[in-house]
Amino acid sequence: GGKDAINIKIINFNNEKMQITWPTREVFPNENVSFFYTFDEGKHKVWKPCTAYLLNQDYNSGCLFKTEGPTLTISIRSSNGSEELFFKTLKAEFFIKPSPPENVTFFWEEDTVTVSCNKPERNAWCLGLELQYKSKFDKEWQSRNSRCCSVGDQGFDPRKCYSFRVRMKRLKHCNVVTYSSDWEAETFWMNGTLLDSCDDDITPQPKPVIVLSCLLAVLLLMLILLILLCKWQRVHMSVLPAIPDPKYLFTDLFNDHNGNLQEWLDKNDHVVLQTKLEYEEPESITEAESQPEDGKNSDKQGPLEKIFTFSGAAENNDVKAAEIACLIPASSTMAPFAGFHILMNDDMYVML
């Protein structure tokens, strides 16, 4: 009760600086209090005013000053310093918050990791070292504690990447409040190798594997396209059969003479072209053989033979007749060709 009833927070940063804070808005509403302190233990204390205030909404809510001794006495007074609102004497070393560990090293031996740091010059027996770690498959940190200044654990999987962080902790038998230091910078390890982050443990595929995979994919695609093309050609041939091209039967006529029948005939006067009739009707052959016996139409039609002969004995008129034979005749007309007269109708065509 009384002047000791104010809830203040005391932090001694590594026994180097003191920070005292108080709830100014709750305890001292609308009043900007002043702060004084001393490390003197005798009756005649020399009070020092605060030179570095901490503010909360423009009101003094704390003070930061240098640690100068083991015993601290503080006094919070009214704004003009005439009235004392709070008074307390305490041991500064009971409120020490240690600094982060220095020169942290990791030692790996198979599945065991040992972490160590430099030993502080003062009060090392009051300090402990806390290690926390987790893999990227863990949601929460695993914690291990040990006396200053080495801590370790085992059971680490060499195939996993782990995050590590360490800090100093003030032991309970030395502090009123168990303060811990800030965490040292987080590090990432995998099987004894320091990494920039745990994303680096995703091993990229080697270039030869990537090239081979792409090549196989292209070959598979080409095979599928080839199969589809073959099936398409079969369907196309069954639906739309190919029409014979006359130029393959008379290659020299079209390649050497550009389809000039007269020039082709003149050059091949002594060449005999024989064409077999693939289909013969007995009635037409009998009828053709009976015509020379009767002699009725000997002036208009000649005998029908299986082999047509073009020779140098043919007269020039036969050449003109051959040219006429290349034209599509009218239905049921007589088409002269090389001395022969052929009866044509709508269902017949001449192919060279």
XYZ file of C-alpha atoms in Angstrom, residues 38-298:
261
model
C 20.419 7.191 -6.888
C 22.834 4.278 -6.369
C 24.080 5.629 -3.010
C 23.400 3.391 -0.030
C 24.132 5.789 2.858
C 21.856 8.201 4.585
C 23.060 11.129 2.562
C 21.925 10.188 -0.948
C 22.633 12.323 -3.975
C 19.579 12.260 -6.201
C 19.943 12.478 -9.976
C 17.139 13.693 -12.208
C 16.188 11.675 -15.288
C 17.709 13.006 -18.464
C 16.167 10.506 -20.922
C 12.420 10.154 -20.428
C 10.205 7.628 -22.214
C 6.947 9.256 -23.358
C 3.384 7.990 -23.656
C 1.006 10.457 -25.315
C 3.343 13.333 -24.420
C 3.447 12.270 -20.751
C 6.533 10.925 -18.985
C 6.080 7.162 -18.592
C 9.642 5.925 -17.995
C 13.336 6.716 -17.683
C 16.507 5.235 -19.180
C 19.822 5.689 -17.332
C 23.190 4.025 -16.742
C 23.661 1.248 -14.161
C 26.141 2.504 -11.556
C 25.865 0.071 -8.646
C 24.137 -2.981 -7.148
C 21.515 -1.070 -5.153
C 19.070 1.334 -6.812
C 16.682 3.750 -5.164
C 14.044 5.521 -7.258
C 11.623 8.345 -6.517
C 8.658 9.511 -8.641
C 7.529 13.032 -7.746
C 5.092 15.663 -8.900
C 5.952 17.777 -11.898
C 7.651 20.487 -9.773
C 9.387 17.870 -7.555
C 7.802 19.093 -4.346
C 5.668 16.012 -3.605
C 6.919 12.416 -3.648
C 4.395 10.055 -5.265
C 6.425 6.812 -5.296
C 9.557 5.553 -3.540
C 11.411 2.183 -3.780
C 14.841 0.591 -3.149
C 15.853 -2.563 -5.013
C 18.786 -4.752 -6.083
C 19.677 -3.922 -9.669
C 21.186 -7.378 -10.340
C 17.809 -9.055 -9.668
C 16.396 -7.530 -12.846
C 19.147 -8.274 -15.350
C 18.163 -9.019 -18.935
C 21.168 -10.652 -20.635
C 22.497 -9.738 -24.058
C 22.124 -12.192 -26.987
C 24.815 -14.891 -27.159
C 27.987 -13.990 -29.035
C 30.017 -16.042 -31.507
C 27.499 -18.889 -31.813
C 28.924 -22.076 -33.381
C 27.248 -25.307 -34.543
C 28.979 -28.672 -34.344
C 27.464 -31.588 -36.276
C 28.253 -35.244 -35.644
C 25.967 -37.626 -37.536
C 22.460 -36.906 -36.130
C 23.674 -34.850 -33.132
C 24.008 -31.048 -33.049
C 25.858 -29.104 -30.348
C 25.522 -25.303 -30.129
C 27.925 -23.170 -28.097
C 28.757 -19.491 -27.592
C 31.230 -17.235 -25.798
C 31.072 -17.276 -22.026
C 30.146 -13.885 -20.471
C 32.750 -12.247 -18.275
C 30.374 -11.723 -15.335
C 27.812 -13.923 -13.624
C 27.986 -16.757 -16.182
C 26.702 -19.150 -13.481
C 23.389 -17.236 -13.522
C 22.877 -17.777 -17.248
C 21.517 -20.624 -19.339
C 21.517 -21.195 -23.104
C 18.235 -21.983 -24.859
C 18.162 -23.648 -28.298
C 15.084 -23.832 -30.491
C 14.802 -25.598 -33.837
C 12.227 -26.866 -36.313
C 12.147 -28.337 -39.800
C 9.952 -27.005 -42.560
C 7.548 -29.856 -41.783
C 7.100 -28.726 -38.143
C 4.579 -26.126 -37.055
C 6.091 -25.340 -33.639
C 9.596 -24.866 -32.297
C 11.338 -27.622 -30.338
C 13.175 -26.198 -27.309
C 16.277 -27.394 -25.428
C 17.893 -25.706 -22.392
C 21.273 -26.081 -20.781
C 23.752 -24.262 -18.578
C 25.911 -21.618 -20.166
C 27.318 -21.977 -22.618
C 26.624 -25.144 -24.606
C 23.455 -27.043 -25.538
C 22.796 -29.939 -27.889
C 20.303 -32.499 -29.079
C 20.203 -35.578 -31.315
C 17.824 -37.239 -33.740
C 18.264 -34.797 -36.631
C 17.371 -36.164 -40.068
C 20.196 -35.405 -42.562
C 17.610 -35.215 -45.374
C 15.732 -32.326 -43.725
C 16.524 -28.627 -43.480
C 16.299 -27.142 -39.956
C 15.940 -23.599 -38.633
C 17.922 -22.786 -35.482
C 17.841 -19.877 -33.048
C 19.475 -19.395 -29.635
C 19.256 -16.967 -26.738
C 20.541 -16.419 -23.216
C 18.214 -16.885 -20.270
C 18.622 -15.542 -16.742
C 18.092 -18.344 -14.227
C 15.401 -18.046 -11.550
C 17.681 -18.222 -8.523
C 19.469 -15.063 -9.727
C 16.509 -12.934 -10.832
C 13.237 -11.746 -9.438
C 11.942 -11.759 -13.031
C 13.259 -14.460 -15.398
C 14.365 -12.313 -18.296
C 15.734 -13.777 -21.534
C 17.824 -12.064 -24.142
C 16.652 -11.337 -27.660
C 16.991 -14.204 -30.127
C 20.207 -14.463 -32.064
C 19.805 -14.306 -35.842
C 18.053 -17.399 -37.220
C 20.215 -19.818 -39.233
C 19.380 -22.706 -41.579
C 21.219 -26.025 -41.645
C 20.978 -29.294 -43.536
C 23.253 -32.252 -42.770
C 25.934 -29.966 -41.355
C 25.780 -27.450 -44.240
C 24.809 -23.809 -43.665
C 22.133 -22.587 -46.099
C 20.646 -19.186 -46.865
C 17.142 -20.565 -46.320
C 15.349 -23.883 -46.188
C 14.080 -23.267 -49.718
C 17.598 -24.082 -50.929
C 17.255 -27.757 -49.975
C 14.980 -28.334 -52.977
C 17.563 -29.850 -55.284
C 16.977 -28.773 -58.902
C 16.827 -31.437 -61.555
C 20.105 -31.901 -63.488
C 20.120 -30.418 -66.974
C 20.591 -33.813 -68.752
C 17.450 -35.121 -67.050
C 15.474 -32.062 -68.166
C 16.731 -32.358 -71.750
C 15.960 -36.093 -71.856
C 12.463 -35.514 -70.507
C 11.761 -32.851 -73.131
C 13.121 -35.127 -75.894
C 10.915 -38.023 -74.821
C 7.900 -35.735 -74.711
C 8.605 -34.497 -78.270
C 9.063 -38.060 -79.582
C 5.834 -39.172 -77.961
C 3.995 -36.229 -79.489
C 5.418 -37.005 -82.947
C 4.367 -40.658 -82.620
C 0.818 -39.640 -81.714
C 0.659 -37.242 -84.666
C 1.967 -39.958 -87.015
C -0.682 -42.421 -85.865
C -3.406 -39.806 -86.315
C -2.079 -38.954 -89.793
C -2.109 -42.605 -90.897
C -5.658 -43.050 -89.686
C -6.686 -39.833 -91.423
C -5.145 -41.002 -94.719
C -7.031 -44.288 -94.527
C -10.303 -42.517 -93.901
C -9.588 -40.035 -96.678
C -8.787 -42.812 -99.184
C -11.930 -44.749 -98.287
C -14.184 -41.710 -98.588
C -12.435 -39.969 -101.499
C -10.545 -42.535 -103.608
C -7.714 -41.223 -105.740
C -8.365 -40.494 -109.448
C -5.683 -41.894 -111.779
C -3.444 -39.244 -113.263
C -2.790 -39.789 -116.992
C 0.636 -38.218 -116.820
C 2.032 -41.333 -115.088
C 1.015 -43.499 -118.091
C 2.605 -41.170 -120.602
C 5.436 -39.663 -118.620
C 7.502 -38.570 -121.597
C 4.488 -36.889 -123.220
C 4.031 -34.533 -120.278
C 7.597 -34.225 -118.997
C 9.467 -33.963 -122.316
C 6.811 -32.390 -124.549
C 4.561 -30.528 -122.067
C 1.503 -32.417 -123.396
C 2.163 -31.539 -127.081
C 0.702 -34.624 -128.761
C 1.840 -33.647 -132.260
C 5.463 -33.233 -131.157
C 5.320 -36.464 -129.155
C 3.935 -38.405 -132.192
C 6.552 -36.967 -134.514
C 9.358 -38.019 -132.204
C 7.948 -41.485 -131.595
C 7.093 -42.449 -135.197
C 9.206 -45.614 -134.960
C 8.143 -46.515 -131.388
C 5.404 -49.072 -130.966
C 3.093 -48.563 -127.986
C 1.108 -51.569 -126.986
C -1.893 -51.237 -124.692
C -3.548 -54.255 -123.234
C -7.268 -54.280 -122.832
C -7.924 -55.250 -119.234
C -11.550 -55.990 -119.739
C -12.917 -57.678 -122.869
C -16.477 -58.577 -123.562
C -16.887 -61.678 -125.744
C -19.855 -60.150 -127.496
C -17.903 -57.098 -128.637
C -15.018 -59.255 -129.874
C -17.417 -61.589 -131.806
C -19.196 -58.607 -133.233
C -15.894 -57.026 -134.269
C -14.769 -60.233 -136.021
C -18.064 -60.596 -137.895
C -17.817 -57.136 -139.359
C -14.887 -57.929 -141.804
C -16.746 -61.078 -143.020
C -19.874 -59.166 -143.842
C -17.964 -56.245 -145.356
C -20.916 -53.972 -144.767
C -19.146 -51.265 -142.817
C -15.623 -51.701 -144.161
